[in-house]
Amino acid sequence: MRRAIIRGTGHYLPERVVENSWFEDKLDTSDEWIRTRTGIERRHFAAEDERTSDLGIRAGRAALQDAGIPAERLDAVIVATSTPDLTFPSVATMVQAGLGMKGGFAYDLQAVCAGFVYALANADAMIRAGLADRVLVIGAETFSRIMDWTDRGTCVLFGDGAGAVLLEATEAEGSSADRGILATDLNSDGQYRDLLYVDGGVASTGTAGHLRMQGNLVFRHAVEKLAETAHRALDKAGLAPEQVDWLVPHQANLRIIEATARRMHLPMEKVVLTVADHGNTSAASIPLALSVANAEGRFSPGQVLVAEAIGGGLAWGSVVLRW
Ligand code: ACO
């Protein structure tokens, strides 16, 4: 059977780094509160003239370079984002042009913080079905553009950035010993739309709007649903939680990550953490974490990775892959 394996990773973070202390004279908050409640210490914010597509192009280019594969050989680009440059065209087509691709196809996918997991599942399905051989999957966000800077419950949590992985088709046996994506598990439940949403949009206000979140309720759903989806994906892959080498979670809150690891009986040494330096970069957080850890040489061929995320919708899911 065909499997999608990761050939390369890349990421880009905007130059401007903002420490927690930056918020202290603007809001009733403190570095101490943000650190202890979320694990976040700093985040990157895009420059005024820097757009989501700019971040995505840089991350995509880095992944192509890491893989040693030129852009002309790509069949498709998928960009997971909730903060596109424009209503249309898609960020993905802008990335396609920016990378110098003249062929193939490109589209955006929107599942908020679960966007990258959804995009990986999409790319995996296309590769296994023979629709594409090489797909560049990017998560790119500029959440700083949809923050309400007077809301201390949200604006301290998010950051900007982009990460990318290059998936390539390979022939495999069809067993859990194969390299590549072994299983995916996607879920959503629209009855929870009011827990986490943006209060604007094309067909409602005609504005981009600002992010609104009932953080403590989202927190409870996250702790319960993330371990559940990870276990389901592992079951589908025919693997047990003790066979997991690395958990690569969505980086929203250190306490959610710790609770999920506990429920999966994984020690924190097996968890990739970037939340302290990046904050929550929504769909970019998992590919950023993958790329940072890969650049540090932390993954070895044959190791089992689980990525999981939850976000607005609610939408959540996970991917199990062998590096
Ligand atoms: N500084 C100081 N105090 C604050 C701040 C702040 N920045 N933010 C909130 N507080 C206060 C609240 O007002 C509240 O005060 P009160 O008790 O006087 O009313 C108190 O802290 C406790 O608030 P909670 O919301 O209950 O705090 P909690 O421990 O739940 O932490 C947080 C809040 C960090 C938002 C947490 O709930 C969280 O991480 N939630 C999940 C976020 C997430 O994973 N989102 C999904 C992905 S995002 C996406 O899809 C776009």
Short mmCIF file of C-alpha atoms and ligand atoms in Angstrom, two decimals:
data_model
loop_
_atom_site.label_atom_id
_atom_site.label_comp_id
_atom_site.label_asym_id
_atom_site.label_seq_id
_atom_site.Cartn_x
_atom_site.Cartn_y
_atom_site.Cartn_z
CA MET A 1 0.00 0.00 0.00
CA ARG A 2 0.95 3.67 -0.30
CA ARG A 3 1.97 5.60 2.81
CA ALA A 4 2.78 9.29 3.31
CA ILE A 5 6.15 9.80 4.96
CA ILE A 6 7.71 13.02 6.19
CA ARG A 7 10.68 13.98 4.00
CA GLY A 8 11.41 17.39 5.49
CA THR A 9 10.29 20.02 7.99
CA GLY A 10 10.74 23.78 8.22
CA HIS A 11 9.50 26.76 10.16
CA TYR A 12 9.56 30.51 10.38
CA LEU A 13 8.99 32.81 13.34
CA PRO A 14 8.66 36.59 12.95
CA GLU A 15 11.60 38.59 14.27
CA ARG A 16 9.71 40.49 16.97
CA VAL A 17 9.70 38.66 20.31
CA VAL A 18 7.33 39.88 23.02
CA GLU A 19 7.94 38.81 26.62
CA ASN A 20 5.08 38.40 29.12
CA SER A 21 6.23 41.54 30.94
CA TRP A 22 5.22 43.61 27.84
CA PHE A 23 1.56 43.14 28.85
CA GLU A 24 2.05 44.22 32.46
CA ASP A 25 1.60 47.97 31.97
CA LYS A 26 -1.23 47.53 29.45
CA LEU A 27 -3.47 45.08 31.30
CA ASP A 28 -4.22 43.83 34.81
CA THR A 29 -1.94 40.81 34.40
CA SER A 30 1.55 39.62 35.32
CA ASP A 31 4.38 37.53 33.96
CA GLU A 32 3.84 35.26 36.97
CA TRP A 33 0.12 34.66 36.19
CA ILE A 34 0.79 33.94 32.52
CA ARG A 35 3.71 31.59 33.28
CA THR A 36 2.01 29.58 36.01
CA ARG A 37 -1.44 29.35 34.32
CA THR A 38 -0.25 28.68 30.76
CA GLY A 39 3.50 27.91 30.62
CA ILE A 40 3.89 30.76 28.11
CA GLU A 41 6.93 33.05 28.55
CA ARG A 42 7.13 34.85 25.22
CA ARG A 43 5.68 34.84 21.72
CA HIS A 44 6.53 36.23 18.27
CA PHE A 45 4.38 38.88 16.57
CA ALA A 46 4.47 39.51 12.83
CA ALA A 47 5.61 42.93 11.57
CA GLU A 48 2.90 45.25 10.24
CA ASP A 49 3.73 44.45 6.62
CA GLU A 50 4.18 40.72 7.25
CA ARG A 51 1.25 38.51 6.26
CA THR A 52 0.31 34.89 6.86
CA SER A 53 1.42 33.99 3.32
CA ASP A 54 4.88 35.52 3.96
CA LEU A 55 5.28 33.29 7.02
CA GLY A 56 3.99 30.26 5.11
CA ILE A 57 6.34 30.81 2.16
CA ARG A 58 9.38 30.96 4.45
CA ALA A 59 8.36 27.82 6.35
CA GLY A 60 7.54 26.01 3.11
CA ARG A 61 10.87 26.95 1.54
CA ALA A 62 12.71 25.67 4.64
CA ALA A 63 10.86 22.31 4.46
CA LEU A 64 11.71 21.92 0.75
CA GLN A 65 15.34 22.69 1.50
CA ASP A 66 15.37 20.19 4.38
CA ALA A 67 13.92 17.52 2.07
CA GLY A 68 16.22 18.44 -0.83
CA ILE A 69 13.19 18.52 -3.14
CA PRO A 70 12.57 21.46 -5.52
CA ALA A 71 9.16 23.19 -5.55
CA GLU A 72 8.50 22.06 -9.17
CA ARG A 73 8.21 18.48 -7.92
CA LEU A 74 5.32 19.26 -5.56
CA ASP A 75 1.82 18.14 -6.52
CA ALA A 76 -0.07 20.10 -3.88
CA VAL A 77 0.14 22.71 -1.14
CA ILE A 78 -2.32 22.75 1.76
CA VAL A 79 -2.26 25.66 4.19
CA ALA A 80 -4.08 25.29 7.49
CA THR A 81 -4.99 28.79 8.67
CA SER A 82 -7.75 30.85 10.27
CA THR A 83 -5.97 34.14 9.58
CA PRO A 84 -5.71 34.37 5.76
CA ASP A 85 -4.25 37.48 4.11
CA LEU A 86 -7.50 38.03 2.22
CA THR A 87 -10.95 36.43 2.10
CA PHE A 88 -9.74 34.98 -1.20
CA PRO A 89 -7.64 33.81 -2.99
CA SER A 90 -6.32 31.20 -0.61
CA VAL A 91 -3.05 31.64 1.27
CA ALA A 92 -2.03 28.31 -0.29
CA THR A 93 -2.12 29.73 -3.83
CA MET A 94 -0.04 32.69 -2.63
CA VAL A 95 2.46 30.23 -1.16
CA GLN A 96 2.39 28.25 -4.42
CA ALA A 97 3.31 31.40 -6.36
CA GLY A 98 5.89 32.43 -3.74
CA LEU A 99 7.63 29.07 -4.04
CA GLY A 100 7.72 29.42 -7.84
CA MET A 101 5.40 26.47 -8.56
CA LYS A 102 3.63 26.62 -11.91
CA GLY A 103 1.63 23.42 -11.61
CA GLY A 104 -0.18 21.30 -9.07
CA PHE A 105 -2.99 22.57 -6.87
CA ALA A 106 -3.27 24.49 -3.62
CA TYR A 107 -6.01 25.17 -1.08
CA ASP A 108 -6.57 26.41 2.46
CA LEU A 109 -8.14 24.37 5.21
CA GLN A 110 -9.77 25.93 8.26
CA ALA A 111 -10.19 23.94 11.47
CA VAL A 112 -8.68 26.57 13.79
CA CYS A 113 -6.12 25.02 16.18
CA ALA A 114 -6.89 21.53 14.86
CA GLY A 115 -6.17 22.74 11.31
CA PHE A 116 -2.77 21.13 10.90
CA VAL A 117 -3.99 17.73 12.08
CA TYR A 118 -6.92 18.01 9.64
CA ALA A 119 -4.52 19.06 6.85
CA LEU A 120 -2.20 16.10 7.51
CA ALA A 121 -5.21 13.76 7.39
CA ASN A 122 -6.26 15.36 4.07
CA ALA A 123 -2.79 15.04 2.56
CA ASP A 124 -2.46 11.45 3.80
CA ALA A 125 -5.81 10.48 2.24
CA MET A 126 -4.84 12.09 -1.10
CA ILE A 127 -1.45 10.38 -1.14
CA ARG A 128 -2.91 6.97 -0.27
CA ALA A 129 -5.61 7.42 -2.96
CA GLY A 130 -2.98 8.25 -5.58
CA LEU A 131 -4.13 11.85 -6.13
CA ALA A 132 -0.70 13.23 -5.25
CA ASP A 133 2.85 12.01 -4.61
CA ARG A 134 4.31 15.04 -2.82
CA VAL A 135 2.28 17.42 -0.68
CA LEU A 136 3.57 20.41 1.25
CA VAL A 137 1.44 20.82 4.39
CA ILE A 138 1.77 24.17 6.16
CA GLY A 139 0.25 25.67 9.28
CA ALA A 140 0.57 29.48 9.20
CA GLU A 141 -1.08 32.07 11.43
CA THR A 142 -1.06 35.73 12.39
CA PHE A 143 -3.42 35.53 15.40
CA SER A 144 -2.05 38.90 16.60
CA ARG A 145 -4.39 40.40 13.96
CA ILE A 146 -7.56 39.09 15.65
CA MET A 147 -6.70 39.83 19.29
CA ASP A 148 -8.76 42.13 21.49
CA TRP A 149 -5.85 43.84 23.26
CA THR A 150 -8.12 44.79 26.17
CA ASP A 151 -9.06 41.15 26.93
CA ARG A 152 -6.45 39.72 29.30
CA GLY A 153 -8.10 36.27 29.07
CA THR A 154 -7.06 35.84 25.42
CA CYS A 155 -4.48 38.35 24.13
CA VAL A 156 -1.64 37.03 26.31
CA LEU A 157 -2.07 33.50 24.92
CA PHE A 158 -1.45 33.74 21.20
CA GLY A 159 1.52 34.24 18.87
CA ASP A 160 2.35 34.26 15.15
CA GLY A 161 4.41 31.78 13.14
CA ALA A 162 4.44 29.04 10.53
CA GLY A 163 5.62 25.45 10.24
CA ALA A 164 5.68 23.06 7.30
CA VAL A 165 6.18 19.39 6.51
CA LEU A 166 6.81 17.78 3.15
CA LEU A 167 4.95 14.49 2.74
CA GLU A 168 5.94 12.01 0.04
CA ALA A 169 4.31 8.78 -1.13
CA THR A 170 6.18 5.56 -0.50
CA GLU A 171 5.32 1.87 -0.97
CA ALA A 172 4.87 0.03 2.32
CA GLU A 173 3.70 -3.32 3.67
CA GLY A 174 0.57 -1.97 5.33
CA SER A 175 1.56 -2.89 8.87
CA SER A 176 2.10 -0.84 12.03
CA ALA A 177 5.86 -1.25 11.45
CA ASP A 178 5.67 0.95 8.31
CA ARG A 179 7.18 4.40 8.28
CA GLY A 180 4.83 7.32 7.60
CA ILE A 181 1.33 8.26 8.69
CA LEU A 182 -0.27 5.17 10.25
CA ALA A 183 -3.64 6.51 11.40
CA THR A 184 -5.66 9.71 11.81
CA ASP A 185 -8.70 10.55 13.91
CA LEU A 186 -10.81 13.67 13.23
CA ASN A 187 -13.75 15.00 15.26
CA SER A 188 -15.89 18.11 15.58
CA ASP A 189 -19.01 19.17 17.45
CA GLY A 190 -20.64 22.40 16.33
CA GLN A 191 -22.85 22.69 19.41
CA TYR A 192 -19.81 24.19 21.18
CA ARG A 193 -19.35 27.12 18.76
CA ASP A 194 -19.85 29.72 21.50
CA LEU A 195 -16.92 28.48 23.60
CA LEU A 196 -14.34 29.74 21.11
CA TYR A 197 -15.07 31.92 18.09
CA VAL A 198 -14.25 35.15 16.28
CA ASP A 199 -16.99 37.78 16.48
CA GLY A 200 -16.73 38.92 12.88
CA GLY A 201 -16.64 37.61 9.34
CA VAL A 202 -17.48 38.18 5.67
CA ALA A 203 -21.16 37.20 5.84
CA SER A 204 -21.94 38.67 9.26
CA THR A 205 -20.15 41.90 10.16
CA GLY A 206 -17.97 42.39 7.12
CA THR A 207 -14.99 42.73 9.47
CA ALA A 208 -12.32 40.28 10.59
CA GLY A 209 -13.52 40.40 14.22
CA HIS A 210 -11.80 39.47 17.46
CA LEU A 211 -11.22 36.14 19.18
CA ARG A 212 -13.59 35.30 22.06
CA MET A 213 -13.04 32.35 24.34
CA GLN A 214 -14.49 30.82 27.48
CA GLY A 215 -11.07 29.54 28.41
CA ASN A 216 -11.93 27.40 31.43
CA LEU A 217 -14.65 25.51 29.50
CA VAL A 218 -12.36 24.94 26.50
CA PHE A 219 -9.74 23.75 28.98
CA ARG A 220 -12.06 21.02 30.31
CA HIS A 221 -12.97 19.80 26.82
CA ALA A 222 -9.29 19.77 25.85
CA VAL A 223 -8.19 17.63 28.77
CA GLU A 224 -10.91 15.06 28.11
CA LYS A 225 -10.96 14.99 24.29
CA LEU A 226 -7.24 15.10 23.45
CA ALA A 227 -6.27 11.90 25.26
CA GLU A 228 -9.41 10.22 23.87
CA THR A 229 -8.60 11.05 20.24
CA ALA A 230 -4.95 10.05 20.71
CA HIS A 231 -5.99 6.67 22.12
CA ARG A 232 -8.43 6.16 19.24
CA ALA A 233 -5.77 6.94 16.61
CA LEU A 234 -3.30 4.59 18.34
CA ASP A 235 -5.97 1.84 18.31
CA LYS A 236 -6.52 2.39 14.58
CA ALA A 237 -2.74 2.18 14.02
CA GLY A 238 -2.56 -1.07 16.01
CA LEU A 239 -0.22 0.48 18.59
CA ALA A 240 -0.37 0.80 22.38
CA PRO A 241 0.32 4.06 24.28
CA GLU A 242 3.54 2.56 25.72
CA GLN A 243 4.89 2.29 22.15
CA VAL A 244 4.74 6.08 21.72
CA ASP A 245 8.19 7.72 21.59
CA TRP A 246 7.05 11.35 21.21
CA LEU A 247 3.89 13.30 21.89
CA VAL A 248 3.82 16.44 19.72
CA PRO A 249 0.81 18.30 21.12
CA HIS A 250 -0.89 21.52 20.11
CA GLN A 251 0.88 24.15 22.21
CA ALA A 252 -1.97 26.05 23.88
CA ASN A 253 -1.34 25.55 27.57
CA LEU A 254 1.30 23.57 29.48
CA ARG A 255 -1.29 22.37 32.00
CA ILE A 256 -3.44 20.87 29.20
CA ILE A 257 -0.35 19.20 27.72
CA GLU A 258 0.66 17.76 31.11
CA ALA A 259 -2.87 16.46 31.77
CA THR A 260 -2.98 14.80 28.33
CA ALA A 261 0.44 13.19 28.82
CA ARG A 262 -0.69 11.90 32.24
CA ARG A 263 -3.84 10.37 30.73
CA MET A 264 -1.65 8.67 28.10
CA HIS A 265 0.81 7.50 30.80
CA LEU A 266 3.65 9.31 29.02
CA PRO A 267 6.48 10.96 30.98
CA MET A 268 7.10 14.63 30.10
CA GLU A 269 10.54 13.67 28.65
CA LYS A 270 8.58 12.22 25.71
CA VAL A 271 6.66 15.44 25.05
CA VAL A 272 7.86 18.12 22.62
CA LEU A 273 7.32 21.54 24.24
CA THR A 274 7.54 24.91 22.48
CA VAL A 275 4.67 26.69 24.27
CA ALA A 276 7.05 28.72 26.47
CA ASP A 277 8.72 30.40 23.47
CA HIS A 278 5.91 30.47 20.89
CA GLY A 279 2.64 30.77 22.82
CA ASN A 280 -0.41 29.40 21.05
CA THR A 281 0.14 29.76 17.29
CA SER A 282 -3.07 27.84 16.45
CA ALA A 283 -2.66 25.74 13.28
CA ALA A 284 1.07 26.54 13.18
CA SER A 285 1.87 25.13 16.61
CA ILE A 286 2.28 21.43 15.75
CA PRO A 287 4.39 21.91 12.59
CA LEU A 288 6.48 24.48 14.47
CA ALA A 289 7.07 21.96 17.27
CA LEU A 290 7.84 19.19 14.75
CA SER A 291 10.31 21.36 12.88
CA VAL A 292 12.07 22.72 15.98
CA ALA A 293 12.46 19.20 17.46
CA ASN A 294 13.59 17.77 14.10
CA ALA A 295 16.18 20.53 13.69
CA GLU A 296 17.50 19.58 17.14
CA GLY A 297 17.84 15.97 15.92
CA ARG A 298 15.44 14.62 18.53
CA PHE A 299 13.54 12.16 16.30
CA SER A 300 15.11 8.87 15.11
CA PRO A 301 13.89 6.79 12.16
CA GLY A 302 11.34 4.22 13.34
CA GLN A 303 10.11 6.23 16.33
CA VAL A 304 6.36 6.61 16.90
CA LEU A 305 4.98 10.16 17.09
CA VAL A 306 1.49 11.25 18.11
CA ALA A 307 0.26 14.75 17.28
CA GLU A 308 -3.03 16.04 18.73
CA ALA A 309 -4.95 19.32 18.80
CA ILE A 310 -8.26 20.94 19.70
CA GLY A 311 -9.66 24.33 18.78
CA GLY A 312 -12.69 26.39 17.76
CA GLY A 313 -15.68 24.47 16.47
CA LEU A 314 -15.01 22.62 18.59
CA ALA A 315 -12.78 20.63 16.24
CA TRP A 316 -10.17 18.16 17.41
CA GLY A 317 -8.12 15.21 16.22
CA SER A 318 -4.85 13.34 16.15
CA VAL A 319 -2.31 11.73 13.85
CA VAL A 320 -0.07 8.74 14.56
CA LEU A 321 3.04 8.37 12.43
CA ARG A 322 6.30 6.48 12.38
CA TRP A 323 9.27 8.80 11.72
N1 ACO B 1 -3.88 37.74 33.94
C1 ACO B 1 -4.39 37.72 35.18
N2 ACO B 1 -5.58 37.15 35.46
C2 ACO B 1 -6.26 36.59 34.43
C3 ACO B 1 -5.78 36.59 33.09
C4 ACO B 1 -4.53 37.21 32.87
N3 ACO B 1 -3.96 37.27 31.65
N4 ACO B 1 -6.67 35.97 32.30
C5 ACO B 1 -7.68 35.58 33.10
N5 ACO B 1 -7.45 35.96 34.38
C6 ACO B 1 -8.29 35.76 35.57
C7 ACO B 1 -9.76 35.60 35.22
O1 ACO B 1 -10.38 36.85 35.03
C8 ACO B 1 -10.26 34.91 36.44
O2 ACO B 1 -10.46 35.85 37.47
P1 ACO B 1 -11.75 35.78 38.44
O3 ACO B 1 -11.61 34.46 39.14
O4 ACO B 1 -11.56 36.98 39.29
O5 ACO B 1 -12.93 35.83 37.51
C9 ACO B 1 -9.09 34.02 36.86
O6 ACO B 1 -7.94 34.55 36.20
C10 ACO B 1 -9.29 32.57 36.48
O7 ACO B 1 -9.73 32.51 35.12
P2 ACO B 1 -9.92 31.16 34.34
O8 ACO B 1 -10.36 31.46 32.95
O9 ACO B 1 -10.79 30.23 35.15
O10 ACO B 1 -8.41 30.64 34.38
P3 ACO B 1 -7.80 29.30 33.87
O11 ACO B 1 -6.99 28.70 34.92
O12 ACO B 1 -8.84 28.45 33.19
O13 ACO B 1 -6.78 29.80 32.74
C11 ACO B 1 -6.69 29.95 30.34
C12 ACO B 1 -7.25 30.55 31.64
C13 ACO B 1 -5.19 30.09 30.34
C14 ACO B 1 -7.28 30.71 29.17
C15 ACO B 1 -7.07 28.47 30.25
O14 ACO B 1 -8.43 28.32 30.54
C16 ACO B 1 -6.80 27.83 28.91
O15 ACO B 1 -5.67 27.65 28.52
N6 ACO B 1 -7.86 27.39 28.20
C17 ACO B 1 -7.76 26.64 26.98
C18 ACO B 1 -7.23 27.43 25.84
C19 ACO B 1 -7.17 26.53 24.62
O16 ACO B 1 -6.62 25.45 24.65
N7 ACO B 1 -7.81 26.93 23.55
C20 ACO B 1 -7.94 26.05 22.43
C21 ACO B 1 -7.07 26.36 21.36
S1 ACO B 1 -7.23 28.02 20.84
C22 ACO B 1 -8.00 28.05 19.27
O17 ACO B 1 -8.58 27.13 18.77
C23 ACO B 1 -8.01 29.38 18.57
#
